Every structure is written in C-alpha cells, then in structure tokens.
Short mmCIF file of C-alpha atoms in Angstrom, two decimals:
data_model
loop_
_atom_site.label_atom_id
_atom_site.label_comp_id
_atom_site.label_asym_id
_atom_site.label_seq_id
_atom_site.Cartn_x
_atom_site.Cartn_y
_atom_site.Cartn_z
CA UNK A 1 39.21 -49.37 43.09
CA UNK A 2 38.87 -47.99 39.73
CA UNK A 3 42.06 -47.56 38.17
CA UNK A 4 40.99 -44.36 36.13
CA UNK A 5 40.48 -42.53 38.92
CA UNK A 6 43.73 -43.38 40.54
CA UNK A 7 45.51 -42.56 36.99
CA UNK A 8 44.12 -39.27 37.22
CA UNK A 9 47.22 -37.65 39.19
CA UNK A 10 50.25 -39.91 37.87
CA UNK A 11 49.56 -40.33 34.25
CA UNK A 12 51.87 -37.29 33.66
CA UNK A 13 54.46 -39.73 35.38
CA UNK A 14 53.50 -42.70 33.97
CA UNK A 15 53.92 -40.98 30.39
CA UNK A 16 57.07 -39.66 31.18
CA UNK A 17 58.32 -42.72 32.37
CA UNK A 18 57.92 -44.90 29.40
CA UNK A 19 59.39 -42.24 27.06
CA UNK A 20 62.48 -41.43 28.95
CA UNK A 21 64.45 -44.15 27.10
CA UNK A 22 62.88 -44.27 23.56
CA UNK A 23 60.69 -41.66 21.78
CA UNK A 24 57.11 -42.89 20.52
CA UNK A 25 54.25 -41.58 18.79
CA UNK A 26 51.07 -41.26 20.25
CA UNK A 27 49.61 -44.78 20.27
CA UNK A 28 53.20 -46.41 20.62
CA UNK A 29 52.90 -44.87 24.14
CA UNK A 30 49.61 -45.82 25.07
CA UNK A 31 50.52 -49.47 23.97
CA UNK A 32 53.53 -49.28 26.51
CA UNK A 33 51.50 -48.21 29.12
CA UNK A 34 48.94 -50.90 28.57
CA UNK A 35 51.76 -53.44 28.17
CA UNK A 36 53.07 -52.12 31.54
CA UNK A 37 50.03 -52.95 33.10
CA UNK A 38 47.77 -49.74 32.85
CA UNK A 39 45.38 -51.51 30.90
CA UNK A 40 42.36 -49.34 31.29
CA UNK A 41 44.24 -46.25 30.00
CA UNK A 42 42.27 -44.00 27.64
CA UNK A 43 44.34 -43.19 24.68
CA UNK A 44 42.61 -39.92 24.41
CA UNK A 45 43.93 -39.06 28.01
CA UNK A 46 47.25 -40.10 27.02
CA UNK A 47 46.96 -37.88 23.71
CA UNK A 48 45.85 -34.94 25.76
CA UNK A 49 48.70 -35.68 28.56
CA UNK A 50 51.06 -35.56 25.77
CA UNK A 51 49.90 -32.44 24.34
CA UNK A 52 49.76 -30.82 27.73
CA UNK A 53 53.26 -32.06 28.60
CA UNK A 54 54.89 -31.06 25.41
CA UNK A 55 53.09 -27.27 26.27
CA UNK A 56 54.88 -27.46 29.37
CA UNK A 57 58.14 -28.01 27.92
CA UNK A 58 58.63 -31.53 29.82
CA UNK A 59 58.26 -33.56 25.88
CA UNK A 60 59.73 -32.06 22.40
CA UNK A 61 57.82 -33.67 19.11
CA UNK A 62 58.52 -34.14 15.40
CA UNK A 63 56.39 -35.25 12.69
CA UNK A 64 57.43 -38.29 10.74
CA UNK A 65 55.90 -38.34 7.10
CA UNK A 66 54.36 -41.31 5.71
CA UNK A 67 54.25 -41.96 2.24
CA UNK A 68 50.86 -44.06 2.53
CA UNK A 69 49.41 -42.87 5.10
CA UNK A 70 49.12 -39.75 7.68
CA UNK A 71 52.01 -38.37 9.49
CA UNK A 72 53.02 -40.08 12.97
CA UNK A 73 54.19 -37.77 15.50
CA UNK A 74 56.84 -38.39 17.82
CA UNK A 75 57.22 -37.64 21.46
CA UNK A 76 60.57 -37.72 23.17
CA UNK A 77 61.78 -36.40 26.80
CA UNK A 78 63.48 -32.99 27.21
CA UNK A 79 65.74 -32.02 29.92
CA UNK A 80 62.83 -30.39 31.82
CA UNK A 81 60.78 -33.49 31.33
CA UNK A 82 63.51 -35.76 33.04
CA UNK A 83 63.71 -32.96 36.04
CA UNK A 84 59.59 -33.40 36.57
CA UNK A 85 60.19 -37.05 36.03
CA UNK A 86 62.90 -37.39 38.83
CA UNK A 87 61.18 -34.94 41.10
CA UNK A 88 57.55 -36.80 40.63
CA UNK A 89 59.13 -40.36 40.95
CA UNK A 90 60.19 -39.24 44.22
CA UNK A 91 56.83 -37.51 45.26
CA UNK A 92 55.32 -41.12 44.42
CA UNK A 93 57.59 -43.07 46.25
CA UNK A 94 56.99 -40.98 49.26
CA UNK A 95 53.38 -41.14 48.67
CA UNK A 96 53.03 -44.77 47.76
CA UNK A 97 55.10 -45.48 51.28
CA UNK A 98 53.15 -43.07 53.37
CA UNK A 99 50.06 -45.04 52.12
CA UNK A 100 51.61 -48.44 52.49
CA UNK A 101 52.06 -47.53 56.06
CA UNK A 102 48.21 -46.41 56.81
CA UNK A 103 47.43 -49.60 54.67
CA UNK A 104 49.60 -52.08 56.98
CA UNK A 105 47.87 -50.38 60.25
CA UNK A 106 49.33 -48.69 63.15
CA UNK A 107 51.09 -51.43 64.82
CA UNK A 108 53.55 -51.66 62.24
CA UNK A 109 56.61 -49.67 62.36
CA UNK A 110 56.61 -46.38 59.98
CA UNK A 111 59.31 -47.10 57.23
CA UNK A 112 62.12 -44.25 56.62
CA UNK A 113 60.65 -41.68 54.59
CA UNK A 114 62.04 -41.82 51.19
CA UNK A 115 64.30 -44.42 51.69
CA UNK A 116 63.72 -46.65 48.48
CA UNK A 117 64.12 -43.37 46.52
CA UNK B 1 59.94 -46.76 13.68
CA UNK B 2 57.54 -47.45 11.30
CA UNK B 3 56.64 -44.91 8.90
CA UNK B 4 55.01 -46.99 6.23
CA UNK B 5 51.17 -48.04 6.89
CA UNK B 6 47.86 -48.57 5.27
CA UNK B 7 45.70 -45.61 4.16
CA UNK B 8 43.10 -44.46 6.73
CA UNK B 9 40.08 -46.21 7.18
CA UNK B 10 36.94 -43.53 6.38
CA UNK B 11 35.48 -44.25 9.91
CA UNK B 12 38.52 -43.13 11.31
CA UNK B 13 38.70 -40.10 9.04
CA UNK B 14 34.91 -39.06 9.69
CA UNK B 15 36.08 -39.82 13.80
CA UNK B 16 38.93 -37.32 14.07
CA UNK B 17 36.97 -34.95 11.79
CA UNK B 18 34.00 -34.56 14.37
CA UNK B 19 36.81 -34.43 17.08
CA UNK B 20 38.52 -31.86 15.19
CA UNK B 21 34.92 -30.17 15.24
CA UNK B 22 34.62 -30.46 19.17
CA UNK B 23 37.80 -28.82 19.33
CA UNK B 24 36.99 -25.90 17.11
CA UNK B 25 36.74 -22.96 19.96
CA UNK B 26 40.44 -23.70 21.05
CA UNK B 27 43.30 -21.97 19.35
CA UNK B 28 44.40 -23.12 15.84
CA UNK B 29 47.61 -23.71 17.25
CA UNK B 30 46.11 -26.03 20.25
CA UNK B 31 43.81 -27.54 18.00
CA UNK B 32 46.60 -28.60 15.65
CA UNK B 33 48.87 -30.13 18.44
CA UNK B 34 46.14 -32.25 19.78
CA UNK B 35 44.75 -33.91 16.31
CA UNK B 36 47.98 -34.06 14.48
CA UNK B 37 49.02 -37.56 14.28
CA UNK B 38 45.49 -38.66 15.58
CA UNK B 39 44.61 -40.55 12.62
CA UNK B 40 48.03 -42.44 12.71
CA UNK B 41 47.45 -43.49 16.25
CA UNK B 42 43.77 -44.25 15.81
CA UNK B 43 44.49 -46.23 12.68
CA UNK B 44 46.97 -48.31 14.58
CA UNK B 45 44.39 -49.07 17.26
CA UNK B 46 41.50 -49.89 14.62
CA UNK B 47 44.07 -52.17 12.61
CA UNK B 48 44.76 -54.16 16.13
CA UNK B 49 41.32 -53.88 17.70
CA UNK B 50 38.71 -53.15 14.98
CA UNK B 51 36.48 -50.40 14.18
CA UNK B 52 34.87 -50.97 17.57
CA UNK B 53 37.68 -49.25 19.54
CA UNK B 54 36.44 -45.56 18.28
CA UNK B 55 33.22 -45.68 20.14
CA UNK B 56 31.76 -42.02 20.90
CA UNK B 57 33.63 -38.74 19.30
CA UNK B 58 32.22 -36.43 22.16
CA UNK B 59 33.13 -38.81 25.08
CA UNK B 60 36.56 -38.97 23.21
CA UNK B 61 37.22 -35.33 22.99
CA UNK B 62 35.78 -34.43 26.43
CA UNK B 63 38.80 -36.81 27.76
CA UNK B 64 41.42 -35.47 25.27
CA UNK B 65 40.42 -31.73 26.25
CA UNK B 66 40.54 -32.52 29.98
CA UNK B 67 43.92 -34.38 29.64
CA UNK B 68 45.24 -31.67 27.72
CA UNK B 69 44.32 -29.08 30.48
CA UNK B 70 41.32 -27.55 28.45
CA UNK B 71 37.76 -27.24 29.55
CA UNK B 72 36.34 -30.81 28.60
CA UNK B 73 33.23 -29.19 27.02
CA UNK B 74 33.86 -26.23 24.52
CA UNK B 75 33.19 -22.92 26.39
CA UNK B 76 30.68 -20.65 24.60
CA UNK B 77 33.13 -17.66 23.38
CA UNK B 78 30.64 -16.01 21.16
CA UNK B 79 32.13 -12.82 21.76
CA UNK B 80 35.72 -13.15 20.60
CA UNK B 81 34.61 -15.03 17.15
CA UNK B 82 32.19 -12.28 16.50
CA UNK B 83 34.26 -9.59 17.27
CA UNK B 84 37.04 -11.00 14.97
CA UNK B 85 34.82 -11.37 11.90
CA UNK B 86 33.34 -7.61 12.70
CA UNK B 87 37.09 -6.54 12.59
CA UNK B 88 37.59 -8.86 9.53
CA UNK B 89 34.20 -7.26 7.83
CA UNK B 90 35.61 -3.77 8.79
CA UNK B 91 39.11 -4.47 7.27
CA UNK B 92 37.09 -5.43 4.34
CA UNK B 93 35.12 -2.35 3.64
CA UNK B 94 38.27 -0.38 4.42
CA UNK B 95 40.47 -2.40 1.87
CA UNK B 96 37.61 -1.81 -0.67
CA UNK B 97 37.35 1.43 -0.11
CA UNK B 98 40.94 2.29 -0.42
CA UNK B 99 41.15 0.57 -3.66
CA UNK B 100 38.62 2.52 -4.92
CA UNK B 101 40.05 5.75 -3.93
CA UNK B 102 43.67 4.80 -5.33
CA UNK B 103 42.17 4.44 -8.64
CA UNK B 104 44.02 7.05 -11.30
CA UNK B 105 40.68 8.63 -11.97
CA UNK B 106 39.69 9.26 -8.45
CA UNK B 107 42.70 9.34 -6.43
CA UNK B 108 43.18 13.39 -7.19
CA UNK B 109 39.54 14.20 -6.22
CA UNK B 110 40.17 11.98 -3.10
CA UNK B 111 43.26 13.79 -2.00
CA UNK B 112 41.02 17.16 -2.03
CA UNK B 113 38.71 15.69 0.05
CA UNK B 114 41.32 14.06 2.42
CA UNK B 115 42.77 17.76 2.65
CA UNK B 116 39.32 19.32 3.66
CA UNK B 117 39.15 16.77 6.65
CA UNK B 118 39.48 19.32 8.94
CA UNK B 119 36.56 21.67 7.64
CA UNK B 120 34.57 18.38 8.48
CA UNK B 121 35.84 18.17 11.90
CA UNK B 122 34.84 21.86 12.38
CA UNK B 123 31.25 20.92 10.63
CA UNK B 124 30.52 17.93 12.70
CA UNK B 125 31.17 19.61 15.91
CA UNK B 126 28.74 22.42 14.74
CA UNK B 127 25.96 19.67 13.96
CA UNK B 128 26.81 18.36 17.55
CA UNK B 129 26.54 21.62 19.05
CA UNK B 130 23.24 22.35 17.56
CA UNK B 131 21.89 19.16 18.60
CA UNK B 132 23.20 19.86 21.99
CA UNK B 133 21.57 23.05 22.15
CA UNK B 134 18.07 22.07 21.12
CA UNK B 135 18.40 19.24 23.60
CA UNK B 136 19.24 20.85 26.41
CA UNK B 137 16.10 21.88 28.29
CA UNK B 138 14.49 25.67 28.17
CA UNK B 139 14.60 27.50 25.06
CA UNK B 140 16.40 30.91 24.86
CA UNK B 141 14.89 32.99 22.32
CA UNK B 142 17.90 35.74 22.11
CA UNK B 143 20.12 32.91 20.68
CA UNK B 144 22.57 33.12 17.67
CA UNK B 145 20.36 32.17 14.77
CA UNK B 146 22.82 29.89 14.17
CA UNK B 147 23.06 28.08 17.44
CA UNK B 148 19.57 28.16 18.39
CA UNK B 149 17.89 27.65 21.85
CA UNK B 150 20.73 28.76 24.37
CA UNK B 151 22.36 32.03 24.80
CA UNK B 152 24.83 32.98 22.83
CA UNK B 153 27.61 32.51 25.40
CA UNK B 154 26.74 29.17 26.26
CA UNK B 155 26.19 28.33 22.35
CA UNK B 156 29.76 29.28 21.51
CA UNK B 157 31.03 27.64 24.56
CA UNK B 158 29.34 24.17 23.56
CA UNK B 159 30.54 24.67 20.06
CA UNK B 160 34.39 25.47 21.46
CA UNK B 161 34.26 22.29 23.38
CA UNK B 162 32.82 20.36 20.34
CA UNK B 163 35.24 21.69 17.84
CA UNK B 164 38.33 20.68 20.70
CA UNK B 165 36.55 17.18 20.68
CA UNK B 166 35.89 16.54 17.28
CA UNK B 167 39.56 18.07 16.03
CA UNK B 168 41.41 15.64 18.78
CA UNK B 169 39.41 12.28 17.44
CA UNK B 170 39.93 13.64 14.34
CA UNK B 171 43.93 14.10 14.66
CA UNK B 172 43.70 10.53 16.68
CA UNK B 173 44.35 12.05 20.03
CA UNK B 174 41.26 11.43 21.59
CA UNK B 175 39.33 7.86 22.10
CA UNK B 176 37.71 6.52 19.63
CA UNK B 177 39.87 8.07 17.39
CA UNK B 178 43.46 7.21 19.30
CA UNK B 179 45.59 4.70 18.25
CA UNK B 180 46.56 4.62 14.49
CA UNK B 181 44.44 3.52 11.73
CA UNK B 182 44.60 -0.08 11.87
CA UNK B 183 45.10 -1.31 15.38
CA UNK B 184 41.86 0.43 16.90
CA UNK B 185 39.43 -1.94 18.58
CA UNK B 186 36.45 -3.23 16.75
CA UNK B 187 34.09 -0.73 18.98
CA UNK B 188 35.91 2.22 18.46
CA UNK B 189 35.90 1.85 14.77
CA UNK B 190 32.34 1.15 14.68
CA UNK B 191 32.12 4.42 17.12
CA UNK B 192 33.82 6.38 14.92
CA UNK B 193 31.78 5.31 11.52
CA UNK B 194 28.58 5.60 13.70
CA UNK B 195 29.34 9.25 14.68
CA UNK B 196 30.45 10.19 11.48
CA UNK B 197 27.02 8.92 9.75
CA UNK B 198 24.83 10.17 12.73
CA UNK B 199 26.76 13.67 12.09
CA UNK B 200 25.52 13.24 8.57
CA UNK B 201 22.08 12.47 9.39
CA UNK B 202 21.70 15.13 11.92
CA UNK B 203 23.03 18.01 9.49
CA UNK B 204 19.68 18.17 7.85
CA UNK B 205 17.78 18.25 11.18
CA UNK B 206 20.35 20.97 12.50
CA UNK B 207 19.63 23.28 9.40
CA UNK B 208 16.07 23.09 9.82
CA UNK B 209 15.91 24.45 12.92
CA UNK B 210 18.73 27.23 11.98
CA UNK B 211 16.33 27.86 8.97
CA UNK B 212 13.34 28.10 11.29
CA UNK B 213 14.78 29.99 13.82
CA UNK B 214 15.98 32.34 11.07
CA UNK B 215 12.83 32.60 9.27
CA UNK B 216 11.12 33.66 12.57
CA UNK B 217 13.67 36.01 13.46
CA UNK B 218 12.76 37.46 9.80
CA UNK B 219 9.15 37.55 10.43
CA UNK B 220 9.54 39.20 13.71
CA UNK B 221 11.50 42.16 12.00
CA UNK B 222 8.77 42.62 9.72
CA UNK B 223 10.95 41.11 6.80
CA UNK B 224 8.21 39.76 5.10
CA UNK B 225 5.15 42.32 4.96
CA UNK B 226 7.16 45.57 4.52
CA UNK B 227 10.91 45.90 3.57
CA UNK B 228 10.95 44.29 0.23
CA UNK B 229 7.50 43.25 -0.53
CA UNK B 230 6.78 47.25 -0.82
CA UNK B 231 9.44 47.47 -3.53
CA UNK B 232 7.46 44.86 -5.64
CA UNK B 233 4.61 46.99 -7.07
CA UNK B 234 1.59 45.32 -8.13
CA UNK B 235 1.95 41.66 -8.33
CA UNK B 236 -0.14 38.81 -10.43
CA UNK B 237 0.40 35.14 -9.41
CA UNK B 238 3.57 35.50 -7.93
CA UNK B 239 5.09 37.90 -10.67
CA UNK B 240 5.62 41.40 -10.94
CA UNK B 241 3.19 43.39 -13.14
CA UNK B 242 4.95 45.43 -15.74
CA UNK B 243 2.02 46.77 -17.94
CA UNK B 244 -1.28 45.93 -18.50
CA UNK B 245 -3.87 45.65 -21.33
CA UNK B 246 -7.52 46.49 -20.51
CA UNK B 247 -10.74 45.25 -22.43
CA UNK B 248 -13.93 46.83 -22.29
CA UNK B 249 -16.77 44.60 -21.38
CA UNK B 250 -17.65 43.72 -25.06
CA UNK B 251 -14.13 42.52 -25.45
CA UNK B 252 -12.67 45.48 -27.41
CA UNK B 253 -9.16 47.07 -26.55
CA UNK B 254 -9.04 50.39 -24.30
CA UNK B 255 -6.23 52.94 -24.31
CA UNK B 256 -5.55 55.55 -21.54
CA UNK B 257 -7.29 53.32 -18.63
CA UNK B 258 -6.52 54.95 -15.57
CA UNK B 259 -6.46 52.30 -12.54
CA UNK B 260 -6.57 52.71 -9.21
CA UNK B 261 -7.34 50.41 -5.90
CA UNK B 262 -9.77 50.31 -3.20
CA UNK B 263 -8.33 53.06 -1.19
CA UNK B 264 -8.00 55.24 -4.43
CA UNK B 265 -4.17 54.85 -4.68
CA UNK B 266 -2.94 54.82 -8.20
CA UNK B 267 -1.93 51.21 -9.34
CA UNK B 268 1.83 51.05 -9.15
CA UNK B 269 3.33 48.79 -11.70
CA UNK B 270 7.45 48.77 -11.16
CA UNK B 271 9.37 46.22 -12.96
CA UNK B 272 13.04 46.14 -13.02
CA UNK B 273 14.01 49.53 -14.93
CA UNK B 274 10.27 50.43 -15.35
CA UNK B 275 11.14 54.00 -15.53
CA UNK B 276 13.63 53.26 -18.32
CA UNK B 277 11.34 50.71 -20.11
CA UNK B 278 8.06 52.47 -20.37
CA UNK B 279 6.99 55.82 -21.51
CA UNK B 280 4.23 57.10 -18.66
CA UNK B 281 0.89 59.29 -19.38
CA UNK B 282 1.16 62.89 -18.32
CA UNK B 283 -1.12 64.93 -16.14
CA UNK B 284 0.28 68.28 -16.99
CA UNK B 285 3.86 68.07 -16.61
CA UNK B 286 3.35 65.08 -14.05
CA UNK B 287 3.94 61.64 -15.07
CA UNK B 288 1.17 59.27 -14.38
CA UNK B 289 2.41 55.28 -14.19
CA UNK B 290 -1.35 54.02 -13.79
CA UNK B 291 -2.61 54.69 -16.90
CA UNK B 292 -2.24 51.55 -19.49
CA UNK B 293 -0.93 50.65 -21.56
CA UNK B 294 2.25 52.10 -20.74
CA UNK B 295 4.14 53.27 -23.79
CA UNK B 296 7.15 50.74 -24.45
CA UNK B 297 10.37 52.02 -25.45
CA UNK B 298 12.81 50.39 -28.00
CA UNK B 299 15.77 50.77 -26.19
CA UNK B 300 16.24 51.28 -22.25
CA UNK B 301 16.78 54.84 -21.31
CA UNK B 302 18.55 54.95 -18.16
CA UNK B 303 19.21 58.52 -17.69
CA UNK B 304 16.51 61.49 -17.75
CA UNK B 305 18.32 62.78 -20.65
CA UNK B 306 17.76 59.51 -23.08
CA UNK B 307 13.92 59.58 -21.85
CA UNK B 308 13.13 62.83 -23.89
CA UNK B 309 13.76 60.77 -27.07
CA UNK B 310 10.89 58.70 -27.88
CA UNK B 311 12.08 56.86 -31.11
CA UNK B 312 11.09 53.56 -31.41
CA UNK B 313 8.79 53.94 -28.58
CA UNK B 314 5.19 52.29 -28.97
CA UNK B 315 2.17 50.91 -27.26
CA UNK B 316 2.56 47.14 -26.85
CA UNK B 317 0.71 44.58 -29.31
CA UNK B 318 -1.02 42.83 -26.73
CA UNK B 319 -1.61 38.98 -27.01
CA UNK B 320 -4.65 39.34 -28.45
CA UNK B 321 -6.65 42.06 -30.40
CA UNK B 322 -9.91 41.53 -28.93
CA UNK B 323 -11.05 39.30 -26.06
CA UNK B 324 -14.72 37.52 -25.94
CA UNK B 325 -17.73 39.83 -24.78
CA UNK B 326 -18.56 39.77 -20.76
CA UNK B 327 -22.06 39.97 -18.90
CA UNK B 328 -22.43 40.64 -15.39
CA UNK B 329 -25.97 40.62 -13.40
CA UNK B 330 -25.28 43.99 -12.37
CA UNK B 331 -25.32 45.44 -15.39
CA UNK B 332 -28.84 46.20 -16.92
CA UNK B 333 -29.56 43.45 -19.68
CA UNK B 334 -30.83 46.28 -22.27
CA UNK B 335 -27.92 48.23 -22.02
CA UNK B 336 -26.19 45.03 -22.76
CA UNK B 337 -28.20 43.75 -25.63
CA UNK B 338 -28.82 47.22 -27.35
CA UNK B 339 -25.51 47.48 -28.74
CA UNK B 340 -25.25 44.04 -30.29
CA UNK B 341 -28.14 44.51 -32.47
CA UNK B 342 -26.40 47.89 -33.84
CA UNK B 343 -23.27 46.39 -34.37
CA UNK B 344 -25.09 43.69 -36.34
CA UNK B 345 -26.56 46.38 -38.41
CA UNK B 346 -23.55 47.88 -39.25
CA UNK B 347 -22.11 44.64 -40.06
CA UNK B 348 -24.85 44.16 -42.62
CA UNK B 349 -25.00 47.27 -43.79
CA UNK B 350 -20.95 47.24 -44.46
CA UNK B 351 -21.62 43.53 -45.95
CA UNK B 352 -24.33 45.20 -48.11
CA UNK B 353 -22.03 48.02 -49.40
CA UNK B 354 -19.31 45.58 -50.02
CA UNK B 355 -21.54 43.61 -51.87
CA UNK B 356 -22.38 46.67 -53.96
CA UNK B 357 -18.74 47.29 -54.90
CA UNK B 358 -18.22 43.75 -55.71
CA UNK B 359 -21.48 44.04 -58.22
CA UNK B 360 -20.15 47.52 -59.62
CA UNK B 361 -16.72 46.28 -60.11
CA UNK B 362 -18.25 43.50 -62.05
#
C-alpha cells in the first residue's frame, strides 16, 4: 500500500514524535522522518504540517540567522504539542491494535484495548 | 545547530519565488510562515541529492498548502483584493484632497465651504425632491413652481423627507453616511461620492424643469404680451426707440413729421425718462409725442416746473445730414425724375454765379 496515503492521517503524530526530544529545522525534520523509515514522505507535506502545528500552538518556532545563506527556521515542541503527542500516540496504538486484530483473523483472541500504551 | 551554509543556488531561489507566487492569495503572515526557511531547507536537499529533487513548483505548492490546511489551489478571491485596492484608491484621493485644502491659501476658503455644508444638504434634498416629483407618474399643473409635477402638499412632503434624509446622511447618522469617515466601507464611500456627483448633475435638469414651469405660468398669465411689453413703446430690433430722424424720398431731413401706426394710433416712443429728456410738439396746449424729431433737453427735467425751462434744448443732430434718395415703383417716374433736373439746373446756376463772383473778385 502506498505509504503516502497512510501518512496523511498520522503525519502530525510523526512530526511531533521526531521533535519531542530535539528542536529541528524543516529539512532536518524531513531527514529524521526518512531516516526513521518514512522514506516517501514529501518535504512540502512536512513543511506544511509544521506550519499547521505551529498555527495550532503545538510547535514553537524561531529563526536562526545565517551569515552566508538564508535563515534557518527551527521548530520545537510546546506543552500543547506534548499533550497532542500523548493523546495521538494512544489513539494510534488503539487503532493499530484494532487493525492487527482484524488482520489476524476472527480466530485470534482480541487483545486488551490500549494494553500496550 | 549548523548556521553557516553556502549561498543559495539560483534554481532554488527561482523555485521558492515561484512557490511564493502560488501562495499569493494567502494572508501575508501565513505566506511568510510557509516560506520562511524554505530556501535553507531546499538548499540542503539540493546539496545532498542534486537539483533534481526540486521538481514541479506547482505540485510542491499544492502539497505545501494542503498539508498546512489551506486549499490546495489558490481560490479566486477577486472581490477582496479589488475592494482593498478600491479602498486604497479612495484613501489616496482623500489624502490628496485633504492636502490641497490644507494649503495656507486655500484653508480659510475651505473652512467657509465646510461651514456651508448644511446648505448643500438642503440643496441636494431639493434636487432629489424635484427629480422624484418629475419621475412620479402623472403631472399636476397646479403644483408649486419650484416643485413641479405634483400637488403642493405632496411636493412639500417629499421635500421634507428628502431634507431629513439628506441631513441625517450628512450628519453621519444614516447609511451610507453612518460610521465615522475612515471606517466606512468601500460601497458606502462610493455611494456617498456618487450620490453627491449625481445631485450636481441633476441640478441643471431640476433648474431647467422649474424654469420651464415658471415660463409656462408667466405666459399663461399673459406676462409676456400685456403687462410689461405695453410699457416699452416703439421697439426697434429689441431696443426702445427714443427719437426718430425722418428723411424724405430725396434723402433730405424732415422736421415736424407726425407718425401714426396702421390703426391710426400715434406712435408712442417711451424711453426711460422720455418726458423729462425731450421737448414735445404741441397741438394747441396739448403735448404731442408722435411728432419728430423731438427736441432734446440739455438737462433732464424731472418736475413740471423744470420743463418750462427750454434753455439748452435743441433738435438732435441726426447721424447723417442727408441720406441717399430712394425710389418706389408706386411713385410715378416723372414725379421722381422731374425734380432732379431742376436741382441740377439750380446747381448749375449756383455754380455759374459763384464763378462769376470769383471772376469779379479777380
């Protein structure tokens, strides 16, 4: 299945996850996502998502001037962003578990919901 | 954190510029948010993977917009930019005008004009009322002359409504005049300007209507054919005749010509102060003013007693001593031709006599 389609719903979660420990600038974040396995993530999608999370208050941003080139814009997570990350992580685990159960077939015993969170 | 990097390649700059264009419909703040740092990020990518990663800027902009929560393609927002620019244009014109009237030489006169604004509010209300009264179907002939077309009560009622409305708009209590200057919408501002210009344009129409009605009334009242034209006396080419210089057919000036019109009425010359300025002829002890030329006084005699004094009075000197002889087919030719030889003979004789005198002197 095309990873791009799957990513649409969870790109926010992925972006919040890669900046939760360390601030990063746009392409830096793209690189972290790709190194983490999301090879097909589009950089424009990531930049747009950063902008949207920033507008929602989940990220903060600051510009670091450069002496010989364009400014770099760094993003860092805010308390709101951490809350959102925690909530969406739970949602994701629940969703993934449910889907795992479906994929395993009706014979398999249904695991307890949210047990692994 | 690496803050030093190489200068941005031109293809990256061009790519970012194109993406910015495709975001032109977004608010400036959002656009800045989306593209700030984009050059640095793309420059990094190009440094790692080569210029091929840039791709299609339009697809890129679509992806960027969609991910950021905007419409993927710029929505046509024609109204807002146009409204904004119209507003800016109006602000510009207003600013220019304020500068003009604030000039030291203009400012005092402008303050007078500003003080006269209520007069304009009433005037434009009258213009609107006249236009309304004319446009209302039906025509009432017994209207007020300055509110033609409707009965006086209706006309005054319409005028009252218009004056109240115009004044409320002028005072800023009624749309489109409401809201203080500077915070009005473009439509309201344009409407205020447009209505004022329209009132100016319709003024000549209203004035013409009123003047037409007035003229009709005057004519119906016989204003033009009786009341004051009677007092003008004999007219010649639109001007009053004050005196008449008469010449016979041979062109010789005549004195004591009595003139009557086709109905036997004495010609009546009647300039301003005619009786004081001229000396009439007499029929017994009755003055006759239809006998020409009339003698002219040196000084106007306003009172009857002054008119007894004829000092300085004389017949006027006509503008020419003689005038060319004229003929008429109704006058027999011999009667016309006969005096001419006589005069010729006389002239010859006089000429001869003078020669003789000249000769005798020698």
